[in-house]
Structures are given as structure tokens and as C-alpha cells.
Amino acid sequence: QSIHTPPTLFCRTTTATFSTTMATVRTNTSVYASADIQCRHAHFRCSTTPAKVKLHAPAIRARARFSTKAFGRGYQAQRRNAVSLAASGKTSMSSEFAEFLSAGPLLAGIGVTEEEVLSDLEWWSELGEVLCKHLELDSASLDDAARRRVYHYYLPVFRWFESTLMAHKEASQDAPPPLVVGISAPQGCGKTTLVTSLEVLFAHRGLTAATVSIDDFYLTFQDQQALAASNPDNALLQYRGNAGSHDLELGTRTLTNLVATKDSGTSVATPRYNKSANEGRGDRAPESDWPVLQGPIDVVLFEGWMSGFAPVSEETAASVDPDLVAVNEALKEYAEAWDRFCGAWLVVKVQDYNWVQRWRLQAEVAMREQGLPCMSDEQVQDFVNRFLPAYKAYLPTLYKLGPVTCTEDTPLLTVEVDANRNVCA
């Protein structure tokens, strides 16, 4: 019987094959013997026909295969030896898996102890396999970067999400509204991959996650053109992106409807924005194309590059960039319109916001290699330059004090990533 267990990557340097004869296992009047138990890269595989031996251990997948009828004495001792061999491998692999997990840099921040890791290896194993499948990774041959991203980054973040959601549910005697989690992360840092991974993991756990982005609330193309025309000398408002280029009322209405979608039979349509429309200037998708989400919704993942930003003084804004003054004024409305809905926050922190340009270039190069429409290097530079003043003005406060609506009682997780989008040790 297949037992879900950690992937095979935790014993990368050891490849061994163990063969043992498991003599005489009696089922009714027949006796079946001869079993091969194979261990490769810390991964046992066994199967049984017609009898099944279940080696219950969170660190291995075990199946036993019996094929040859045989009779004789001493089968019990040999069977114990075979099981002992598998168990010893299991213990070694469990220990190595637990040691690797326990070395994760996020565990202390999410309140998970080494003892809890040891007692819940099956959780990490099972969800690790789910995540690898979603990311189209071979769990048996993950390189070090991918292995750390799965087990030191995405899964610990989901563990925090899951425990935060459970606390939210337990705090209410009645069916609580969905928990809205604000996710603030710079462009290009892997936010989309992280969010889609969270959706998959929530679904696997029997929970419904709805994702909305501040990008979905951009002004229509017509309204964006009007904004640019009314601010002809402001380079930061000529295109979508900065505060002032969003439809705040649309976002408020959507979040209000999502929070109300807590029962079966309820539904909400969520806006979508087509960034490729009008030669890349973008436009809101027609309502007929908006996805309709069915209740009950457990958690709302509300993500954005500028989510949780707190306005600065006019003098500070002007010192960063004179064009930022108008953006800073518009930002003052976002906390009440959107951020107040967030009952918890995840902040993805970067050491250098200038990495955004490098990440954007990497994305465009990948699109170019696939023959897809993309920006030139000069266009990427121009695109990123419109966001850098906001990063320079607002990220220091976000990283020091947290999102604008965050209080001492608000669950907050900050994850710092390096230039390769891997969690920092």
C-alpha cells in the first residue's frame, strides 16, 4: 500500500539497493515468499501481491511484493529482519528530512519548533509533493535552490497562512467571513508563483482561496488617458501603476463582496485587467470575462506591489521626486479604501529595490525566447523607472513599521528574499 512520504531528494549522495528474502508470510493456507525491498535516494518502494505489508512511516513510501509460494520454518525471523531493514532506512531518512526542515530560516518567525516539525513530517512530505507537482518539478531530483524554495520558503509561508486562518475561524462562534490577507511584494520577486502555490495548497487542504490583485483595479483605458491628460507634466501618472491610477471604488466594492461570500450559494464576480490591450497600454476586461467565485470562500489573497504603503510628508515625497507629490496625495485614500480589509499581512522584503529592473528584464527575455510580445530593454527601463520613486519613498517605512493598517494584534509575516528570489538565511 502506498504511503505518502517525503520526496527522495534528502539523500542525494547515497544510492543503495537492498535485497532480502522475506520467507513465508502465511495468508490462510497459502504461504508467499520472496520480497525485494529497494532503496534509492532515500526512497523505498515495495508492493504486495496478493498480501499487503504496510510499513507505516512518514519518511518512506513502502510496498512489499510477494510472488513465490514457499513453506518452511524461520519465516518469522526473516520477516522481522526485512522489516527491521526498512525501518532503519526509514529512521535515517526521517532524521535527515527533519534536520533539513528544521534548518529553514522561517520556522522561528512562524512559531514552529523542531519538535513540531518532527511530529508532523507527514504534513511537510505530503504538501511538498503537491507543490512539486504544481510547479512541474521532479521531487526526486530537485536542485538545492528548488529544494529550499519549496521546503524553506513556500511551505513555511503556507504553514503560517494555515495557522493564521485557523485562529481566525476559531475566534468566531458563528461562520466567520473570509480572512483577507494583504500580500505586499515588489514586481518580479515571484509574487504570482507564490500566490498560485498558496491557492493549490489551500485547495489540497479542502479550503477555498480567492486571489485578487490591485492590478485588477486599474482605471479603464479611457480614464487612464484622462488622468494622463490632466497631469501632462507628471511622468508617474502617464501610465498605469502608481497610486492614483486605480479605481478605488471598484476595489472597495469587490473586497466588500468577497468578505460577504462566506456561505454556500453566494458568489462574486472579480474584475480582471488586460495588460496587453491597446498596444500594451492596457484596459479593463469586459464584465462578461470576469471570473465568478463561488462561496464559501475561506481566505482572500489580496496582493500588490504597493499594498500597505503609508504616505510620507509632502516634503519627503518632493525630495524623492517632485512628481511623487501627486502620487503621495492619492495614496492617502488607499488605507481606508482597501487596506482596512486586511486582517493579516505577508510582506516580501527585498534587500535592494533596484533588483526589480533585473527581474523585469529576465521576464522579458524569457518571453522573447518564446516568441511572445515583449518590451525592449529600453522600454523595460522606462517602465521600471516609473515605480522606483515609490519604492524609495515607501519601502523603508513598510519594512520598519509594517503595512499602514497593521497593529500589534495584526498577524504579520515578513519574508526577505535575495536577488535570486530565494529566502534569505
Short mmCIF file of C-alpha atoms in Angstrom, two decimals:
data_model
loop_
_atom_site.label_atom_id
_atom_site.label_comp_id
_atom_site.label_asym_id
_atom_site.label_seq_id
_atom_site.Cartn_x
_atom_site.Cartn_y
_atom_site.Cartn_z
CA GLN A 1 0.00 0.00 0.00
CA SER A 2 1.39 3.35 -0.97
CA ILE A 3 2.15 5.60 1.97
CA HIS A 4 2.74 9.31 1.31
CA THR A 5 6.18 10.34 2.37
CA PRO A 6 8.93 12.90 1.83
CA PRO A 7 10.45 13.13 -1.63
CA THR A 8 13.60 11.33 -2.47
CA LEU A 9 15.91 14.30 -2.54
CA PHE A 10 17.17 14.20 1.02
CA CYS A 11 19.79 11.52 0.49
CA ARG A 12 21.32 12.86 -2.69
CA THR A 13 24.73 11.26 -2.21
CA THR A 14 23.59 7.80 -1.21
CA THR A 15 22.23 5.30 -3.68
CA ALA A 16 21.87 1.77 -2.47
CA THR A 17 19.88 -1.31 -3.33
CA PHE A 18 18.98 -3.76 -0.62
CA SER A 19 17.64 -7.17 -1.49
CA THR A 20 16.30 -9.50 1.12
CA THR A 21 14.34 -12.65 1.07
CA MET A 22 11.21 -12.44 3.13
CA ALA A 23 10.36 -16.07 3.68
CA THR A 24 6.90 -17.37 4.29
CA VAL A 25 4.15 -14.96 5.13
CA ARG A 26 1.04 -17.03 5.74
CA THR A 27 -2.34 -15.92 4.41
CA ASN A 28 -4.97 -18.54 5.14
CA THR A 29 -3.49 -21.82 3.82
CA SER A 30 -1.04 -20.29 1.36
CA VAL A 31 2.41 -19.02 2.06
CA TYR A 32 4.01 -16.33 -0.06
CA ALA A 33 7.69 -15.51 -0.01
CA SER A 34 10.50 -13.64 -1.70
CA ALA A 35 10.45 -9.88 -1.48
CA ASP A 36 12.79 -7.27 -2.83
CA ILE A 37 12.95 -4.03 -0.91
CA GLN A 38 14.71 -1.34 -2.85
CA CYS A 39 16.14 1.90 -1.54
CA ARG A 40 17.26 4.58 -3.95
CA HIS A 41 17.88 8.19 -2.95
CA ALA A 42 16.15 7.65 0.36
CA HIS A 43 13.02 6.34 -1.31
CA PHE A 44 11.69 2.83 -0.55
CA ARG A 45 9.33 1.19 -2.98
CA CYS A 46 7.55 -2.07 -2.25
CA SER A 47 4.36 -3.70 -3.45
CA THR A 48 2.32 -6.70 -2.42
CA THR A 49 0.54 -9.40 -4.31
CA PRO A 50 -1.73 -10.78 -3.04
CA ALA A 51 -0.88 -9.92 0.59
CA LYS A 52 -0.01 -6.35 1.61
CA VAL A 53 2.52 -5.31 4.19
CA LYS A 54 2.13 -1.76 5.39
CA LEU A 55 5.30 -0.12 6.69
CA HIS A 56 3.66 2.89 8.32
CA ALA A 57 6.32 5.61 8.47
CA PRO A 58 6.17 9.23 7.40
CA ALA A 59 9.67 9.07 5.98
CA ILE A 60 9.20 6.34 3.35
CA ARG A 61 6.86 5.00 0.75
CA ALA A 62 6.79 1.31 1.27
CA ARG A 63 5.26 -1.55 -0.61
CA ALA A 64 6.13 -5.24 -0.29
CA ARG A 65 5.95 -7.71 -3.13
CA PHE A 66 5.37 -11.38 -2.52
CA SER A 67 5.47 -13.63 -5.56
CA THR A 68 6.78 -17.10 -4.81
CA LYS A 69 4.88 -19.73 -2.79
CA ALA A 70 7.08 -21.38 -0.22
CA PHE A 71 6.93 -23.31 3.02
CA GLY A 72 9.45 -23.64 5.77
CA ARG A 73 10.49 -22.71 9.23
CA GLY A 74 12.15 -19.49 10.29
CA TYR A 75 9.99 -17.22 8.16
CA GLN A 76 9.02 -15.04 11.11
CA ALA A 77 12.63 -14.22 11.96
CA GLN A 78 13.44 -13.43 8.33
CA ARG A 79 10.34 -11.27 8.01
CA ARG A 80 11.37 -9.34 11.13
CA ASN A 81 14.82 -8.82 9.62
CA ALA A 82 13.31 -7.44 6.42
CA VAL A 83 11.01 -5.05 8.25
CA SER A 84 13.87 -4.01 10.53
CA LEU A 85 16.00 -3.19 7.49
CA ALA A 86 13.25 -0.99 6.06
CA ALA A 87 12.63 0.64 9.42
CA SER A 88 16.29 1.52 9.89
CA GLY A 89 16.34 3.21 6.50
CA LYS A 90 13.10 4.96 7.42
CA THR A 91 14.57 6.30 10.65
CA SER A 92 17.66 7.60 8.89
CA MET A 93 15.59 9.31 6.21
CA SER A 94 13.16 10.77 8.73
CA SER A 95 16.08 12.22 10.65
CA GLU A 96 17.65 13.75 7.56
CA PHE A 97 14.35 15.14 6.33
CA ALA A 98 13.57 16.62 9.75
CA GLU A 99 17.06 18.09 10.03
CA PHE A 100 16.71 19.78 6.65
CA LEU A 101 13.27 21.17 7.52
CA SER A 102 14.43 22.36 10.94
CA ALA A 103 17.21 24.36 9.31
CA GLY A 104 14.65 26.51 7.50
CA PRO A 105 15.14 30.22 8.28
CA LEU A 106 11.40 30.96 8.57
CA LEU A 107 10.43 28.44 11.25
CA ALA A 108 11.14 30.68 14.23
CA GLY A 109 9.19 33.51 12.64
CA ILE A 110 6.11 31.36 12.10
CA GLY A 111 6.29 29.82 15.57
CA VAL A 112 7.14 26.25 14.57
CA THR A 113 9.53 24.35 16.82
CA GLU A 114 11.82 21.49 15.89
CA GLU A 115 9.64 19.17 17.96
CA GLU A 116 6.59 20.18 15.93
CA VAL A 117 8.49 19.50 12.71
CA LEU A 118 9.40 16.03 13.95
CA SER A 119 5.84 15.24 14.97
CA ASP A 120 4.34 16.43 11.67
CA LEU A 121 6.70 15.18 8.98
CA GLU A 122 3.81 13.76 7.00
CA TRP A 123 2.33 17.25 6.59
CA TRP A 124 5.58 18.56 5.10
CA SER A 125 6.03 15.48 2.97
CA GLU A 126 2.54 15.40 1.54
CA LEU A 127 2.33 19.11 0.74
CA GLY A 128 5.87 19.08 -0.64
CA GLU A 129 4.80 16.51 -3.20
CA VAL A 130 1.69 18.55 -4.05
CA LEU A 131 3.78 21.66 -4.52
CA CYS A 132 6.39 19.96 -6.67
CA LYS A 133 3.67 18.63 -8.93
CA HIS A 134 2.12 22.08 -9.24
CA LEU A 135 5.49 23.67 -10.05
CA GLU A 136 6.27 20.85 -12.51
CA LEU A 137 9.32 19.82 -10.51
CA ASP A 138 10.65 16.29 -10.10
CA SER A 139 10.80 15.82 -6.35
CA ALA A 140 13.41 13.10 -6.84
CA SER A 141 15.91 15.44 -8.48
CA LEU A 142 15.42 18.92 -7.07
CA ASP A 143 18.50 21.11 -7.12
CA ASP A 144 19.42 22.93 -3.94
CA ALA A 145 17.70 26.19 -4.91
CA ALA A 146 14.41 24.50 -5.79
CA ARG A 147 14.51 22.31 -2.70
CA ARG A 148 14.97 25.34 -0.45
CA ARG A 149 12.29 27.29 -2.25
CA VAL A 150 9.76 24.51 -1.71
CA TYR A 151 10.64 23.47 1.85
CA HIS A 152 12.22 26.61 3.30
CA TYR A 153 10.04 29.23 1.60
CA TYR A 154 6.66 28.25 0.16
CA LEU A 155 5.68 25.57 2.67
CA PRO A 156 6.61 27.56 5.80
CA VAL A 157 4.68 30.53 4.40
CA PHE A 158 1.67 28.30 3.82
CA ARG A 159 2.04 26.86 7.31
CA TRP A 160 1.73 30.41 8.66
CA PHE A 161 -1.27 31.10 6.42
CA GLU A 162 -2.99 27.93 7.56
CA SER A 163 -2.45 28.56 11.28
CA THR A 164 -3.49 32.21 10.91
CA LEU A 165 -6.67 31.19 9.12
CA MET A 166 -7.49 28.58 11.76
CA ALA A 167 -7.05 31.17 14.51
CA HIS A 168 -9.36 33.49 12.58
CA LYS A 169 -12.02 30.78 12.35
CA GLU A 170 -11.72 29.75 16.00
CA ALA A 171 -12.13 33.35 17.17
CA SER A 172 -15.72 33.40 15.91
CA GLN A 173 -18.60 31.35 17.26
CA ASP A 174 -20.52 31.70 14.01
CA ALA A 175 -19.28 31.14 10.49
CA PRO A 176 -16.63 33.88 10.14
CA PRO A 177 -16.16 35.96 7.00
CA PRO A 178 -13.21 35.10 4.78
CA LEU A 179 -9.85 36.22 6.14
CA VAL A 180 -8.32 38.84 3.84
CA VAL A 181 -4.52 38.62 3.80
CA GLY A 182 -2.67 41.52 2.25
CA ILE A 183 0.43 40.47 0.32
CA SER A 184 2.89 43.28 -0.35
CA ALA A 185 5.73 42.33 -2.68
CA PRO A 186 7.74 44.19 -5.35
CA GLN A 187 7.27 43.41 -9.01
CA GLY A 188 9.21 40.45 -10.31
CA CYS A 189 10.03 38.92 -6.91
CA GLY A 190 7.97 35.76 -7.57
CA LYS A 191 4.71 37.00 -6.09
CA THR A 192 2.49 35.36 -8.72
CA THR A 193 4.16 31.97 -8.33
CA LEU A 194 3.88 32.18 -4.56
CA VAL A 195 0.19 33.13 -4.66
CA THR A 196 -0.80 30.40 -7.13
CA SER A 197 1.11 27.90 -4.99
CA LEU A 198 -0.85 29.01 -1.93
CA GLU A 199 -4.11 28.55 -3.84
CA VAL A 200 -3.14 24.98 -4.76
CA LEU A 201 -2.12 24.12 -1.21
CA PHE A 202 -5.31 25.57 0.26
CA ALA A 203 -7.37 23.54 -2.23
CA HIS A 204 -5.50 20.38 -1.27
CA ARG A 205 -6.40 21.04 2.35
CA GLY A 206 -10.06 21.42 1.46
CA LEU A 207 -10.12 25.21 1.74
CA THR A 208 -11.08 27.83 -0.84
CA ALA A 209 -8.74 30.72 -1.57
CA ALA A 210 -9.69 33.65 -3.79
CA THR A 211 -6.97 35.84 -5.27
CA VAL A 212 -7.36 39.47 -6.29
CA SER A 213 -4.65 41.90 -7.31
CA ILE A 214 -4.53 45.66 -7.16
CA ASP A 215 -3.71 45.40 -10.88
CA ASP A 216 -7.30 44.25 -11.47
CA PHE A 217 -8.50 47.63 -10.22
CA TYR A 218 -6.62 49.85 -12.67
CA LEU A 219 -8.60 52.61 -14.34
CA THR A 220 -10.11 51.84 -17.72
CA PHE A 221 -8.00 52.86 -20.69
CA GLN A 222 -10.24 55.86 -21.28
CA ASP A 223 -9.97 57.04 -17.67
CA GLN A 224 -6.22 56.46 -17.66
CA GLN A 225 -5.90 58.63 -20.75
CA ALA A 226 -7.89 61.35 -19.00
CA LEU A 227 -5.63 61.12 -15.92
CA ALA A 228 -2.53 61.47 -18.07
CA ALA A 229 -4.01 64.43 -19.93
CA SER A 230 -4.85 66.23 -16.69
CA ASN A 231 -1.26 65.71 -15.44
CA PRO A 232 0.76 66.28 -18.63
CA ASP A 233 3.98 67.14 -16.80
CA ASN A 234 3.85 64.22 -14.35
CA ALA A 235 5.74 61.23 -15.74
CA LEU A 236 4.50 58.97 -12.92
CA LEU A 237 0.85 59.36 -13.95
CA GLN A 238 1.20 58.93 -17.70
CA TYR A 239 0.74 55.16 -17.43
CA ARG A 240 -0.93 52.75 -15.06
CA GLY A 241 0.87 51.67 -11.91
CA ASN A 242 1.21 54.31 -9.22
CA ALA A 243 -1.35 55.42 -6.67
CA GLY A 244 -3.93 57.50 -8.48
CA SER A 245 -4.19 55.13 -11.45
CA HIS A 246 -6.66 52.76 -9.72
CA ASP A 247 -10.44 52.68 -9.43
CA LEU A 248 -10.69 52.75 -5.63
CA GLU A 249 -14.47 52.35 -5.62
CA LEU A 250 -14.28 49.21 -7.75
CA GLY A 251 -11.72 47.71 -5.38
CA THR A 252 -13.76 48.58 -2.29
CA ARG A 253 -16.89 47.09 -3.78
CA THR A 254 -15.10 43.89 -4.81
CA LEU A 255 -13.47 43.38 -1.41
CA THR A 256 -16.78 44.05 0.34
CA ASN A 257 -18.47 41.41 -1.80
CA LEU A 258 -15.66 38.90 -1.24
CA VAL A 259 -15.86 39.28 2.53
CA ALA A 260 -19.60 38.61 2.30
CA THR A 261 -19.06 35.38 0.35
CA LYS A 262 -18.91 33.09 3.36
CA ASP A 263 -21.87 30.79 2.73
CA SER A 264 -22.77 28.20 0.11
CA GLY A 265 -24.86 29.64 -2.68
CA THR A 266 -23.16 33.03 -2.59
CA SER A 267 -20.91 34.23 -5.42
CA VAL A 268 -18.93 37.25 -6.52
CA ALA A 269 -17.50 38.38 -9.86
CA THR A 270 -13.93 39.65 -9.64
CA PRO A 271 -12.57 42.19 -12.14
CA ARG A 272 -9.74 41.39 -14.50
CA TYR A 273 -7.38 43.70 -16.35
CA ASN A 274 -5.98 43.04 -19.81
CA LYS A 275 -2.45 44.46 -19.83
CA SER A 276 -1.87 43.65 -23.48
CA ALA A 277 -4.82 45.71 -24.76
CA ASN A 278 -4.22 48.98 -26.64
CA GLU A 279 -0.66 48.07 -27.61
CA GLY A 280 0.34 47.38 -24.04
CA ARG A 281 -1.36 50.40 -22.51
CA GLY A 282 -3.97 48.02 -21.08
CA ASP A 283 -7.70 48.16 -20.34
CA ARG A 284 -10.18 46.57 -18.01
CA ALA A 285 -11.60 43.31 -19.33
CA PRO A 286 -15.34 43.31 -20.06
CA GLU A 287 -17.50 42.10 -17.18
CA SER A 288 -18.53 39.06 -19.20
CA ASP A 289 -14.92 37.87 -18.87
CA TRP A 290 -14.68 38.32 -15.11
CA PRO A 291 -14.40 35.03 -13.20
CA VAL A 292 -17.23 34.29 -10.79
CA LEU A 293 -16.10 32.84 -7.47
CA GLN A 294 -18.48 30.61 -5.54
CA GLY A 295 -18.84 30.66 -1.77
CA PRO A 296 -17.98 29.75 0.79
CA ILE A 297 -14.58 31.43 0.49
CA ASP A 298 -12.16 30.81 3.36
CA VAL A 299 -9.35 33.23 2.58
CA VAL A 300 -8.78 36.14 0.19
CA LEU A 301 -5.23 36.69 -1.06
CA PHE A 302 -5.07 40.41 -1.87
CA GLU A 303 -1.74 41.09 -3.50
CA GLY A 304 0.00 44.14 -4.90
CA TRP A 305 3.36 45.76 -5.40
CA MET A 306 2.36 48.82 -3.31
CA SER A 307 -0.06 47.22 -0.86
CA GLY A 308 0.29 48.58 2.66
CA PHE A 309 2.32 51.64 1.65
CA ALA A 310 1.94 54.57 4.08
CA PRO A 311 2.04 58.15 2.75
CA VAL A 312 5.02 60.32 3.67
CA SER A 313 5.16 64.06 4.17
CA GLU A 314 4.91 66.29 1.11
CA GLU A 315 8.47 67.44 1.70
CA THR A 316 9.77 63.88 1.76
CA ALA A 317 7.86 62.98 -1.39
CA ALA A 318 9.21 66.04 -3.20
CA SER A 319 12.77 65.21 -2.14
CA VAL A 320 12.48 61.79 -3.73
CA ASP A 321 10.85 63.03 -6.94
CA PRO A 322 8.70 66.15 -7.49
CA ASP A 323 6.25 64.02 -9.49
CA LEU A 324 5.71 61.82 -6.44
CA VAL A 325 3.84 64.58 -4.58
CA ALA A 326 0.62 63.94 -6.53
CA VAL A 327 1.05 60.18 -6.15
CA ASN A 328 1.59 60.58 -2.41
CA GLU A 329 -1.59 62.63 -2.11
CA ALA A 330 -3.58 59.94 -3.92
CA LEU A 331 -2.06 57.25 -1.68
CA LYS A 332 -3.76 58.76 1.37
CA GLU A 333 -7.08 57.25 0.27
CA TYR A 334 -5.86 53.65 -0.15
CA ALA A 335 -5.74 52.65 3.52
CA GLU A 336 -9.44 53.35 4.08
CA ALA A 337 -10.49 52.10 0.66
CA TRP A 338 -8.58 48.80 0.56
CA ASP A 339 -6.01 48.07 3.24
CA ARG A 340 -8.51 48.19 6.12
CA PHE A 341 -9.97 44.90 4.85
CA CYS A 342 -6.74 43.03 5.59
CA GLY A 343 -6.83 41.02 8.81
CA ALA A 344 -3.28 39.71 8.29
CA TRP A 345 -0.27 40.67 6.21
CA LEU A 346 2.57 38.99 4.35
CA VAL A 347 5.43 41.29 3.33
CA VAL A 348 8.06 40.03 0.89
CA LYS A 349 11.12 42.13 1.61
CA VAL A 350 13.95 42.77 -0.84
CA GLN A 351 17.42 43.97 0.08
CA ASP A 352 17.63 46.24 -2.97
CA TYR A 353 14.56 47.54 -4.81
CA ASN A 354 16.72 48.11 -7.91
CA TRP A 355 16.56 44.35 -8.44
CA VAL A 356 13.10 44.98 -9.91
CA GLN A 357 14.71 46.12 -13.16
CA ARG A 358 16.84 42.97 -13.41
CA TRP A 359 13.83 40.73 -12.71
CA ARG A 360 11.72 42.57 -15.27
CA LEU A 361 14.45 42.15 -17.89
CA GLN A 362 14.66 38.44 -17.13
CA ALA A 363 10.91 38.09 -17.65
CA GLU A 364 11.04 39.94 -20.96
CA VAL A 365 13.98 37.86 -22.20
CA ALA A 366 12.06 34.68 -21.37
CA MET A 367 9.03 35.98 -23.31
CA ARG A 368 11.27 36.95 -26.22
CA GLU A 369 12.78 33.46 -26.37
CA GLN A 370 9.26 32.02 -26.53
CA GLY A 371 8.35 34.30 -29.40
CA LEU A 372 5.82 36.25 -27.30
CA PRO A 373 5.25 40.02 -27.48
CA CYS A 374 7.60 41.78 -25.10
CA MET A 375 9.29 45.08 -24.30
CA SER A 376 12.73 46.12 -25.44
CA ASP A 377 15.44 46.72 -22.85
CA GLU A 378 14.86 50.47 -23.17
CA GLN A 379 11.13 50.05 -22.65
CA VAL A 380 11.76 47.92 -19.57
CA GLN A 381 14.00 50.63 -18.15
CA ASP A 382 11.33 53.26 -18.77
CA PHE A 383 8.66 51.01 -17.25
CA VAL A 384 10.60 50.30 -14.06
CA ASN A 385 11.66 53.93 -13.63
CA ARG A 386 8.03 54.89 -13.04
CA PHE A 387 7.94 52.72 -9.89
CA LEU A 388 11.35 53.38 -8.35
CA PRO A 389 10.40 56.68 -6.65
CA ALA A 390 7.58 54.94 -4.77
CA TYR A 391 9.87 52.12 -3.69
CA LYS A 392 12.45 54.62 -2.47
CA ALA A 393 9.88 56.63 -0.53
CA TYR A 394 7.67 53.93 0.96
CA LEU A 395 9.62 50.69 1.40
CA PRO A 396 11.69 51.87 4.42
CA THR A 397 8.55 52.54 6.47
CA LEU A 398 6.88 49.32 5.28
CA TYR A 399 9.90 47.27 6.38
CA LYS A 400 10.33 49.12 9.68
CA LEU A 401 6.73 49.53 10.87
CA GLY A 402 4.75 47.11 8.72
CA PRO A 403 1.78 47.87 6.45
CA VAL A 404 -0.18 51.04 7.09
CA THR A 405 -3.17 49.31 8.76
CA CYS A 406 -1.09 46.82 10.73
CA THR A 407 -1.38 46.97 14.53
CA GLU A 408 0.29 45.00 17.31
CA ASP A 409 -2.55 42.48 17.13
CA THR A 410 -2.41 42.00 13.36
CA PRO A 411 -0.67 38.80 12.23
CA LEU A 412 2.33 39.84 10.15
CA LEU A 413 4.94 37.69 8.44
CA THR A 414 7.93 39.30 6.74
CA VAL A 415 9.98 37.16 4.36
CA GLU A 416 13.25 38.51 2.98
CA VAL A 417 14.42 37.25 -0.41
CA ASP A 418 17.73 37.66 -2.21
CA ALA A 419 18.50 38.62 -5.80
CA ASN A 420 17.63 35.08 -6.92
CA ARG A 421 14.23 35.24 -5.19
CA ASN A 422 15.29 32.71 -2.56
CA VAL A 423 14.51 33.23 1.11
CA CYS A 424 17.45 34.68 2.99
CA ALA A 425 19.07 32.59 5.69
#
